[in-house]
PDB file of C-alpha atoms in Angstrom:
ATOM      1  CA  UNK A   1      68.417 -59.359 -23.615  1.00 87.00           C
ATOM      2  CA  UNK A   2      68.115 -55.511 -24.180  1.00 89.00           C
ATOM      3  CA  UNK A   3      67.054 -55.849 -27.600  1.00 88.00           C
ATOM      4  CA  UNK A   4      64.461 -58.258 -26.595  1.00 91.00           C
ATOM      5  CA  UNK A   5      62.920 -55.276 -24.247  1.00 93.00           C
ATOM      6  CA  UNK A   6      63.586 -52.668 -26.905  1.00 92.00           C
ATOM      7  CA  UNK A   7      61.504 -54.694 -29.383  1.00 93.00           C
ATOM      8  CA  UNK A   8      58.863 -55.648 -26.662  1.00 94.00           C
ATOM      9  CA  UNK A   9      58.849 -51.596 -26.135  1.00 94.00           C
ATOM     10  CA  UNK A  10      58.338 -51.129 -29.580  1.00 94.00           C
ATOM     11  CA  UNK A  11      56.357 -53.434 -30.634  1.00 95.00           C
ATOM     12  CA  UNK A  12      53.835 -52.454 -27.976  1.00 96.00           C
ATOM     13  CA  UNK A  13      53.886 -48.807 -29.216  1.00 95.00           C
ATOM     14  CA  UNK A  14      52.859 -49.573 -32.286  1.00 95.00           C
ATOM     15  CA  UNK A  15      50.126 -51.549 -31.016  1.00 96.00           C
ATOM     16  CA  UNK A  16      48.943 -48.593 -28.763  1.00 96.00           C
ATOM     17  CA  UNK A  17      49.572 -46.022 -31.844  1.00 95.00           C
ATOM     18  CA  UNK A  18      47.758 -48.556 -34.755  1.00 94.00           C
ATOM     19  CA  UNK A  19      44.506 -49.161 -32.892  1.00 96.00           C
ATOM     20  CA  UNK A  20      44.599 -45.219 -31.691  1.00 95.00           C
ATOM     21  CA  UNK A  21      44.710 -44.543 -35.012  1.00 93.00           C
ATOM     22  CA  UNK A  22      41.972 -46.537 -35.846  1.00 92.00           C
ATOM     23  CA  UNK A  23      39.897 -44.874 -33.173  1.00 93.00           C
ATOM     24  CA  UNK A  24      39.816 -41.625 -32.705  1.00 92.00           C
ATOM     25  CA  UNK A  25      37.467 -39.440 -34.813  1.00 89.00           C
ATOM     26  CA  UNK A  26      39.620 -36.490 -35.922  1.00 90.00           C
ATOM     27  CA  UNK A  27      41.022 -37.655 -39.638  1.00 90.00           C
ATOM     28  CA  UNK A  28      44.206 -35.433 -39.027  1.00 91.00           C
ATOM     29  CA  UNK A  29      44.965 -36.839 -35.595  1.00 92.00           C
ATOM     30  CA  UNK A  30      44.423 -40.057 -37.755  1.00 92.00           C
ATOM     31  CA  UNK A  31      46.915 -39.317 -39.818  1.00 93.00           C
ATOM     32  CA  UNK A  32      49.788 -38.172 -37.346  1.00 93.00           C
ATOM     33  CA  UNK A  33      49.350 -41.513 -35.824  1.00 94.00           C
ATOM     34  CA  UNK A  34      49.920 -43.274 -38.285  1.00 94.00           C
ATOM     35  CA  UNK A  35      52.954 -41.640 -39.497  1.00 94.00           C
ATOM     36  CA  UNK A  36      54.116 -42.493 -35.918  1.00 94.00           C
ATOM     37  CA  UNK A  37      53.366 -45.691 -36.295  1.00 95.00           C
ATOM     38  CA  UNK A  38      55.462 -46.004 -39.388  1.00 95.00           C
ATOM     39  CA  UNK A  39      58.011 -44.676 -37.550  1.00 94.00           C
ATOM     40  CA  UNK A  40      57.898 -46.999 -34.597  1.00 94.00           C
ATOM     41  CA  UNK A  41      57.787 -49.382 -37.806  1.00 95.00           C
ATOM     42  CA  UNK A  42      61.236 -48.020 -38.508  1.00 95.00           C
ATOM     43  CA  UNK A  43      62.611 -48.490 -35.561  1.00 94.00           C
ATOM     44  CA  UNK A  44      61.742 -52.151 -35.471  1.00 94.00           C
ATOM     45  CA  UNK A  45      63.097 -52.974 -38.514  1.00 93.00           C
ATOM     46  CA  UNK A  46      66.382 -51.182 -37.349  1.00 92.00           C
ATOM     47  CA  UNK A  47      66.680 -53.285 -34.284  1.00 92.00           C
ATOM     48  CA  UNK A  48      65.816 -56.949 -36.347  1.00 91.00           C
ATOM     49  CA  UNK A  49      68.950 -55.727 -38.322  1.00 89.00           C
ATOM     50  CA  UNK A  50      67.264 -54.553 -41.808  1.00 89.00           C
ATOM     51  CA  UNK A  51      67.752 -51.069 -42.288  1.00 89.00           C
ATOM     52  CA  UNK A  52      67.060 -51.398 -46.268  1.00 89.00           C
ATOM     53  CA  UNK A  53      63.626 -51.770 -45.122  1.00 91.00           C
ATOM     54  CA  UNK A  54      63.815 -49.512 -42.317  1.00 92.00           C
ATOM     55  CA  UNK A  55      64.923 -46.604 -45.353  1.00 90.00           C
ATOM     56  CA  UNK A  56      62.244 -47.735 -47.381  1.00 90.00           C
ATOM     57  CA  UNK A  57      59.391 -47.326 -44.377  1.00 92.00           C
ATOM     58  CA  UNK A  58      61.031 -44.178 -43.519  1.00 91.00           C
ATOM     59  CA  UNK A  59      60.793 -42.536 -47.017  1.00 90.00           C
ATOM     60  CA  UNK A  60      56.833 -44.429 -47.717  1.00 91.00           C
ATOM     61  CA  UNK A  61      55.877 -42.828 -44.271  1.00 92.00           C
ATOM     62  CA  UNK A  62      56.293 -39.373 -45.511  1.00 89.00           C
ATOM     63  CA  UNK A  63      55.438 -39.543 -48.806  1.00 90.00           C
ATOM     64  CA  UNK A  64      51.874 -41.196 -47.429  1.00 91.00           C
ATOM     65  CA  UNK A  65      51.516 -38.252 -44.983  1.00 91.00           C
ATOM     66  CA  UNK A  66      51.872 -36.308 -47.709  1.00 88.00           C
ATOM     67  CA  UNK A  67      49.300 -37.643 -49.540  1.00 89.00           C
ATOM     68  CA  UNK A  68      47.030 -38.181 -47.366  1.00 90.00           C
ATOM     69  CA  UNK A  69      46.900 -34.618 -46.144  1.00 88.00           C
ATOM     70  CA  UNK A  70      46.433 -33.634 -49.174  1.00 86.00           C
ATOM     71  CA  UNK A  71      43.547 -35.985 -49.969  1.00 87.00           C
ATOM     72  CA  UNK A  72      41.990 -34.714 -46.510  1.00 87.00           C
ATOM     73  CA  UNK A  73      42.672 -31.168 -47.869  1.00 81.00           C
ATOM     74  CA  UNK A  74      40.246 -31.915 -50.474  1.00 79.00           C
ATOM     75  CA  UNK A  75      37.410 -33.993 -48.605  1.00 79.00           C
ATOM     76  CA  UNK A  76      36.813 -30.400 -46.742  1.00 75.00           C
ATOM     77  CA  UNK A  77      35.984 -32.400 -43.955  1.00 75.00           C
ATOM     78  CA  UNK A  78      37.778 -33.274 -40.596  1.00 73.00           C
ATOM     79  CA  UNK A  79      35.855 -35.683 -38.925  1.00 75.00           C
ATOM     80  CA  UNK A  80      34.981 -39.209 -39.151  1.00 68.00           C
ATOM     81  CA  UNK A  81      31.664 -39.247 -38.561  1.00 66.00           C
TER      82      UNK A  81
ATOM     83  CA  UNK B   1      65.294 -17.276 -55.792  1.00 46.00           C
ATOM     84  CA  UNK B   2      65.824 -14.041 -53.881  1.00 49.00           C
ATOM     85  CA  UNK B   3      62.362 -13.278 -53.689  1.00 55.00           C
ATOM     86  CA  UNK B   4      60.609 -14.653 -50.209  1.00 54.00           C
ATOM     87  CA  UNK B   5      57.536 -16.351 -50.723  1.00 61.00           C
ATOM     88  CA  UNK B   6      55.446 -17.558 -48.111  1.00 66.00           C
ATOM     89  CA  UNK B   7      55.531 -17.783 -44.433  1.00 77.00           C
ATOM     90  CA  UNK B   8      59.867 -17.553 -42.606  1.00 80.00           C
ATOM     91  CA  UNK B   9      59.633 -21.092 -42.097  1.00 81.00           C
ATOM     92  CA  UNK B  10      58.805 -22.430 -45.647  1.00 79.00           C
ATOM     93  CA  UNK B  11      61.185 -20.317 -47.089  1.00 78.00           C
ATOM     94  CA  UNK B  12      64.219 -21.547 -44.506  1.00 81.00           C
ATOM     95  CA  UNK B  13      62.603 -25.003 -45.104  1.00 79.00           C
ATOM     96  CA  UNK B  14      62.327 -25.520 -48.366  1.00 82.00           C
ATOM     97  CA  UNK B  15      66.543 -23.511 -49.331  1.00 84.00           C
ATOM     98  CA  UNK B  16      67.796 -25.596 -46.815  1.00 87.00           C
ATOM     99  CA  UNK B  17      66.129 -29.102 -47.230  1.00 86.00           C
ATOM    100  CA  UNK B  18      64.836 -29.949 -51.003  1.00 88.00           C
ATOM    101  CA  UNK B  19      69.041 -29.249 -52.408  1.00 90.00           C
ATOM    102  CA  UNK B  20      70.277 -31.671 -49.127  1.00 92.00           C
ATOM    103  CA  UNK B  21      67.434 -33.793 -50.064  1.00 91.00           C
ATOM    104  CA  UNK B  22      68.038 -34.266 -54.023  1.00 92.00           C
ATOM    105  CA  UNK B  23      71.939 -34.575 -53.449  1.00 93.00           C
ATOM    106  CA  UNK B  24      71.088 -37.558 -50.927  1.00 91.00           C
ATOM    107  CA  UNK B  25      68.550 -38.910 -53.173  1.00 92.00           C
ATOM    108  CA  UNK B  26      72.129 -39.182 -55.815  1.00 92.00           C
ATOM    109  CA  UNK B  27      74.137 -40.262 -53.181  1.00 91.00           C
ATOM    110  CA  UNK B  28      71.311 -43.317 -52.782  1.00 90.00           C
ATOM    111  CA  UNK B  29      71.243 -43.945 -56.276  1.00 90.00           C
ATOM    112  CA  UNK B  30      75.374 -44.305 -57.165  1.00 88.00           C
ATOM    113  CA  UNK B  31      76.085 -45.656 -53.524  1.00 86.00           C
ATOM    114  CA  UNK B  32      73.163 -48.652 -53.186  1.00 77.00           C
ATOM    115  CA  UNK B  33      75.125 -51.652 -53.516  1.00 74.00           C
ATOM    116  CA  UNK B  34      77.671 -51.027 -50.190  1.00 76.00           C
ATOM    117  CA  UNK B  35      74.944 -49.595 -48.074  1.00 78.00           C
ATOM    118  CA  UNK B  36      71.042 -49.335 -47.372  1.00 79.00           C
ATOM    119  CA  UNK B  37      69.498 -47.841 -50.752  1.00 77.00           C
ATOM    120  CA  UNK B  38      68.782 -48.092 -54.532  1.00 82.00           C
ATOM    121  CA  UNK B  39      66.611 -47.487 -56.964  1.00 85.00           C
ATOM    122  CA  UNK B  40      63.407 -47.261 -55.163  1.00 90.00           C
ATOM    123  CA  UNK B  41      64.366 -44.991 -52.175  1.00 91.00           C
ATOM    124  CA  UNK B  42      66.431 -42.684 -54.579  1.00 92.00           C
ATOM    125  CA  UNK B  43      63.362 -42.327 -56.750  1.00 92.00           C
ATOM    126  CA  UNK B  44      60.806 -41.747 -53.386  1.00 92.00           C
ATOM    127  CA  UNK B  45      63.472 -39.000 -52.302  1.00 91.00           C
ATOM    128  CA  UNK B  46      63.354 -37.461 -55.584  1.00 92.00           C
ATOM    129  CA  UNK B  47      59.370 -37.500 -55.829  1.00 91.00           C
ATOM    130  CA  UNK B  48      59.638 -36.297 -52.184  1.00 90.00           C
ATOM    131  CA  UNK B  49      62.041 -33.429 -52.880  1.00 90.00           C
ATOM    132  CA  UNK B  50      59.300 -32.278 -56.020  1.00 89.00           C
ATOM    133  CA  UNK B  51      55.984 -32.686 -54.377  1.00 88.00           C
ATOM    134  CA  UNK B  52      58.195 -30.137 -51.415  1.00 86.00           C
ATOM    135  CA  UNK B  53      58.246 -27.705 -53.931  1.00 85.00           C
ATOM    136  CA  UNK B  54      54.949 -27.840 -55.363  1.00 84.00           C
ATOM    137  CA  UNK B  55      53.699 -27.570 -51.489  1.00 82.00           C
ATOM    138  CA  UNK B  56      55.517 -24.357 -51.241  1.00 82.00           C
ATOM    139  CA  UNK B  57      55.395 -22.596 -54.740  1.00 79.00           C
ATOM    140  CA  UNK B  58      52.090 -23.963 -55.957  1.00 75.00           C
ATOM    141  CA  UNK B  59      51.574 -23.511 -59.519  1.00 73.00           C
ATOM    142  CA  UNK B  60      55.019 -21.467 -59.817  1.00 74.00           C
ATOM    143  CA  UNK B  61      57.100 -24.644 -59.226  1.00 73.00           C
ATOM    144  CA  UNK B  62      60.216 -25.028 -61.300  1.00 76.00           C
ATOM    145  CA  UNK B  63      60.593 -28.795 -60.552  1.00 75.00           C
ATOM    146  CA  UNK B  64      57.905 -29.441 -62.551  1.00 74.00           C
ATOM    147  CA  UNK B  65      57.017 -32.832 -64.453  1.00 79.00           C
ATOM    148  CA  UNK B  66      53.376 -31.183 -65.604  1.00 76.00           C
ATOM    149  CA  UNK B  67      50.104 -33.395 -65.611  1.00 74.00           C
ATOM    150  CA  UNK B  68      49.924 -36.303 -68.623  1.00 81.00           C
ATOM    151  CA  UNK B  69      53.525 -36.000 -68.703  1.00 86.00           C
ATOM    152  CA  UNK B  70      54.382 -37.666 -65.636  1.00 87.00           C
ATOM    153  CA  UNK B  71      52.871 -40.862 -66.068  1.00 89.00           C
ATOM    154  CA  UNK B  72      54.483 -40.973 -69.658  1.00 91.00           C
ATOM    155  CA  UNK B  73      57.578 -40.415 -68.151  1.00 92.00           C
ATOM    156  CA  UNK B  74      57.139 -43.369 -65.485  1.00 92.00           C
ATOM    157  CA  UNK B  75      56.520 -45.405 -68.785  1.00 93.00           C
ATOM    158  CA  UNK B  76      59.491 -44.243 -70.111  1.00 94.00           C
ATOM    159  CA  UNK B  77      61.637 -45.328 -67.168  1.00 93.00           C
ATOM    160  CA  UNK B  78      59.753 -48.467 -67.302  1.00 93.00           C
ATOM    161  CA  UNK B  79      60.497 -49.094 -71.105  1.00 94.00           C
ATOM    162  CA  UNK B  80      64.611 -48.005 -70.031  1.00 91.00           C
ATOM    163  CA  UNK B  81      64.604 -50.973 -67.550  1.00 91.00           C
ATOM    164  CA  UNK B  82      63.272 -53.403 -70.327  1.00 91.00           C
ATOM    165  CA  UNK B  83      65.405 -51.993 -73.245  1.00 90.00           C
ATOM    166  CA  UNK B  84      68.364 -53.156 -70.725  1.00 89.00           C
ATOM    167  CA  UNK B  85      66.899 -56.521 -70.371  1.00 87.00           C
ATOM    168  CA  UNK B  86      66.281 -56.653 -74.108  1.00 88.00           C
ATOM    169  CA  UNK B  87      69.703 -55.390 -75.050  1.00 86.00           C
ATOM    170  CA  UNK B  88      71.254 -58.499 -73.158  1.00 86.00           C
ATOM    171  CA  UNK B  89      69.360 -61.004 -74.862  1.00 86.00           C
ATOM    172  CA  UNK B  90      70.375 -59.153 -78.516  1.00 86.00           C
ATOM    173  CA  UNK B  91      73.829 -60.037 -77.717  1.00 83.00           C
ATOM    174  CA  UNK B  92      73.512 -63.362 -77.059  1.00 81.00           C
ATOM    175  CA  UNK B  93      72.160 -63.698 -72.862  1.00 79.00           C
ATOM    176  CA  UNK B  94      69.795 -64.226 -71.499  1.00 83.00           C
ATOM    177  CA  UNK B  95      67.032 -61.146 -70.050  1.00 83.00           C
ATOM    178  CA  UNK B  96      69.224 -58.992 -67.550  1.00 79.00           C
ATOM    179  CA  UNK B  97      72.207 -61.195 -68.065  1.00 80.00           C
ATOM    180  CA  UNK B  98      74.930 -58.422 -67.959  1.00 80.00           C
ATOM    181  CA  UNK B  99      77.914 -59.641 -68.412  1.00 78.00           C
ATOM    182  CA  UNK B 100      76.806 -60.093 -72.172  1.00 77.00           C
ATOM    183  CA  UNK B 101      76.714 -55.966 -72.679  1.00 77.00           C
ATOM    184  CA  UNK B 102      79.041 -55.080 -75.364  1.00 77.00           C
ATOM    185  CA  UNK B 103      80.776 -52.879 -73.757  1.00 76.00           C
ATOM    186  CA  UNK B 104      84.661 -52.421 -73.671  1.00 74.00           C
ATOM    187  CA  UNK B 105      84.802 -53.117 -69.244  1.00 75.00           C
ATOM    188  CA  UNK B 106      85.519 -56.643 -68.122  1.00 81.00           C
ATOM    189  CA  UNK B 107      82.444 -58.967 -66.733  1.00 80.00           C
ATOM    190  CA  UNK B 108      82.265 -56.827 -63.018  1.00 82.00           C
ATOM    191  CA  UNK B 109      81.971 -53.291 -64.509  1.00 83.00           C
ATOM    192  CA  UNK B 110      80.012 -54.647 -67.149  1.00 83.00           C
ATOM    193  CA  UNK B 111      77.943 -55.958 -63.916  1.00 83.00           C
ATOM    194  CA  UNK B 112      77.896 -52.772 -62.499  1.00 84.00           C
ATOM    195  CA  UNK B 113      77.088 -50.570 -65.470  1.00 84.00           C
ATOM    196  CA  UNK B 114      74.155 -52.458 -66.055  1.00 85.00           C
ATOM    197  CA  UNK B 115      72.562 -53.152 -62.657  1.00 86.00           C
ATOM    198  CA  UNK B 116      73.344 -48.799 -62.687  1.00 88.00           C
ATOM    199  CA  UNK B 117      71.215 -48.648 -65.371  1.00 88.00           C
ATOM    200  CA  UNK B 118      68.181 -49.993 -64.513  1.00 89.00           C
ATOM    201  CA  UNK B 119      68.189 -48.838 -61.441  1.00 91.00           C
ATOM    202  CA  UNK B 120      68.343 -45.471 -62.912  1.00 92.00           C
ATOM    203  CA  UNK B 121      65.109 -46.520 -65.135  1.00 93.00           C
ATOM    204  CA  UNK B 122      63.769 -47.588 -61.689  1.00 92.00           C
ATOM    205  CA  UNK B 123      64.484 -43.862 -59.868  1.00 93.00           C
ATOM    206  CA  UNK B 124      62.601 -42.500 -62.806  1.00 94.00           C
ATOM    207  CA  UNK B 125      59.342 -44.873 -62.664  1.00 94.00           C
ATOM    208  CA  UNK B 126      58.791 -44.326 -58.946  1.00 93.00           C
ATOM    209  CA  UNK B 127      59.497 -40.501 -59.122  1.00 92.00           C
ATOM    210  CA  UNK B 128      56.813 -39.887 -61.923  1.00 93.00           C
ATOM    211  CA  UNK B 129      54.549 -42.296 -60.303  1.00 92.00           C
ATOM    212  CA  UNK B 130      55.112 -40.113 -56.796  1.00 91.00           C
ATOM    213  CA  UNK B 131      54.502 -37.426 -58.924  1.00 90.00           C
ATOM    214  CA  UNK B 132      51.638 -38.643 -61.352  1.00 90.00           C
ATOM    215  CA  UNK B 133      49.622 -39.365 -58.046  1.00 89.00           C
ATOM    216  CA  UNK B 134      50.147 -36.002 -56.637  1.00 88.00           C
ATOM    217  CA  UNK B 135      49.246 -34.657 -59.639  1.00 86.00           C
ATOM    218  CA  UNK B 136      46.157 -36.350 -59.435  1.00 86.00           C
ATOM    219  CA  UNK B 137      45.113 -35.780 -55.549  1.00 85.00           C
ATOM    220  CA  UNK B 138      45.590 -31.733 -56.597  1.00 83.00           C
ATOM    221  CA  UNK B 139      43.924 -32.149 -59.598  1.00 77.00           C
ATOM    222  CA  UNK B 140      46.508 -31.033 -61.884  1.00 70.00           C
ATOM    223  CA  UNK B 141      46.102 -34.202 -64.175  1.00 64.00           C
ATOM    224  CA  UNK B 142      45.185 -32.444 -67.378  1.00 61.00           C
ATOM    225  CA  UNK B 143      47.844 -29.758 -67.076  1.00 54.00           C
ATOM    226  CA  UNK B 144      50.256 -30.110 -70.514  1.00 50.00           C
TER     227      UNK B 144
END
């Protein structure tokens, strides 16, 4: 019954943290959100008992930050609009 | 690597977490059949562990696979994965059947060895890739 709530929890984090991420205007802020919502990603996978996939989200989430810093480093712009 | 560079923090950052993070990415590699790994993750951690370095050193980077290079060298970890495959039909299986290696081991290490190697020839395809596409968001791409 727990891990029903946890996943309930989660699952409505990443809900709040995917469509924030689609929202707001600032492409960095953009970005940090949806790193968090890999990891809420990796938490979910965790608790539905698959933490091959969790490791693999984990280690895609930061090397996509990465990159798409870097990609926002060289649009030399920080806004959306 | 006595000389600081940078600000305190990517110096502590990048002594203390790029060696952890390359010995883990090994650890992945060897250990991925008992517990949560393999070829793929080892091979992110590695690309991880070099695009660190080129963050904080720039062009001075000693983990360096330079510009054209790294997408040949994804090939070449692709081509190690199919000269596996190949090798097992040559003596007398079918594609990726190892237990027809000739090698001296009975069928399990023989099993072992060769599900080793290509996930070794894996590691090395998604590092370079990791690598070829930094590469090419910094614009180092024609760098030889």
């Amino acid at each position: 019954m727990i891990q029903l709530y946890l996943q309930t929890g989660i699952l409505i984090l990443m809900v709040i943290t995917g469509v924030a991420a689609l929202l707001v205007d600032d492409l960095l802020a953009a970005i940090i959100l949806f790193s968090a919502f890999s990891f809420f990603a990796v938490l979910i996978y965790l608790t539905l008992g698959a933490p091959d996939v969790a490791f693999t989200e984990a280690v895609v989430g930061v090397v996509s930050t990465t990159f798409f810093i870097i990609a926002l480093n060289g649009l030399r712009r920080r806004c959306s609009k | 690597m006595n000389r600081r560079f940078g600000s305190v923090v990517l110096d502590t950052a990048f002594r203390y977490l790029v060696p952890f993070i390359l010995v883990y990415a090994v650890y992945v590699l060897i250990h991925g059949e008992d517990s949560p790994g393999g070829g793929f993750q080892a091979g992110a951690l590695f690309g991880i562990a070099i695009v660190l370095e080129h963050l904080v050193h720039g062009d001075k980077a000693f983990l360096k696979i330079p510009g054209t290079w790294a997408v040949a060298v994804a090939g070449g970890g692709a081509l190690f994965y199919g000269l596996i495959g190949l090798f097992c039909i040559l003596s007398g299986g079918n594609m990726l059947q190892y237990g027809m290696l000739p090698l001296m081991q009975d069928v399990v290490e023989r099993h072992v060895l060769g599900i080793l190697g290509i996930e070794i020839g894996v590691t090395i395809c998604v590092m370079a890739t990791i690598v070829a596409i930094f590469n090419a968001l910094t614009g180092r791409e024609d760098l030889l």
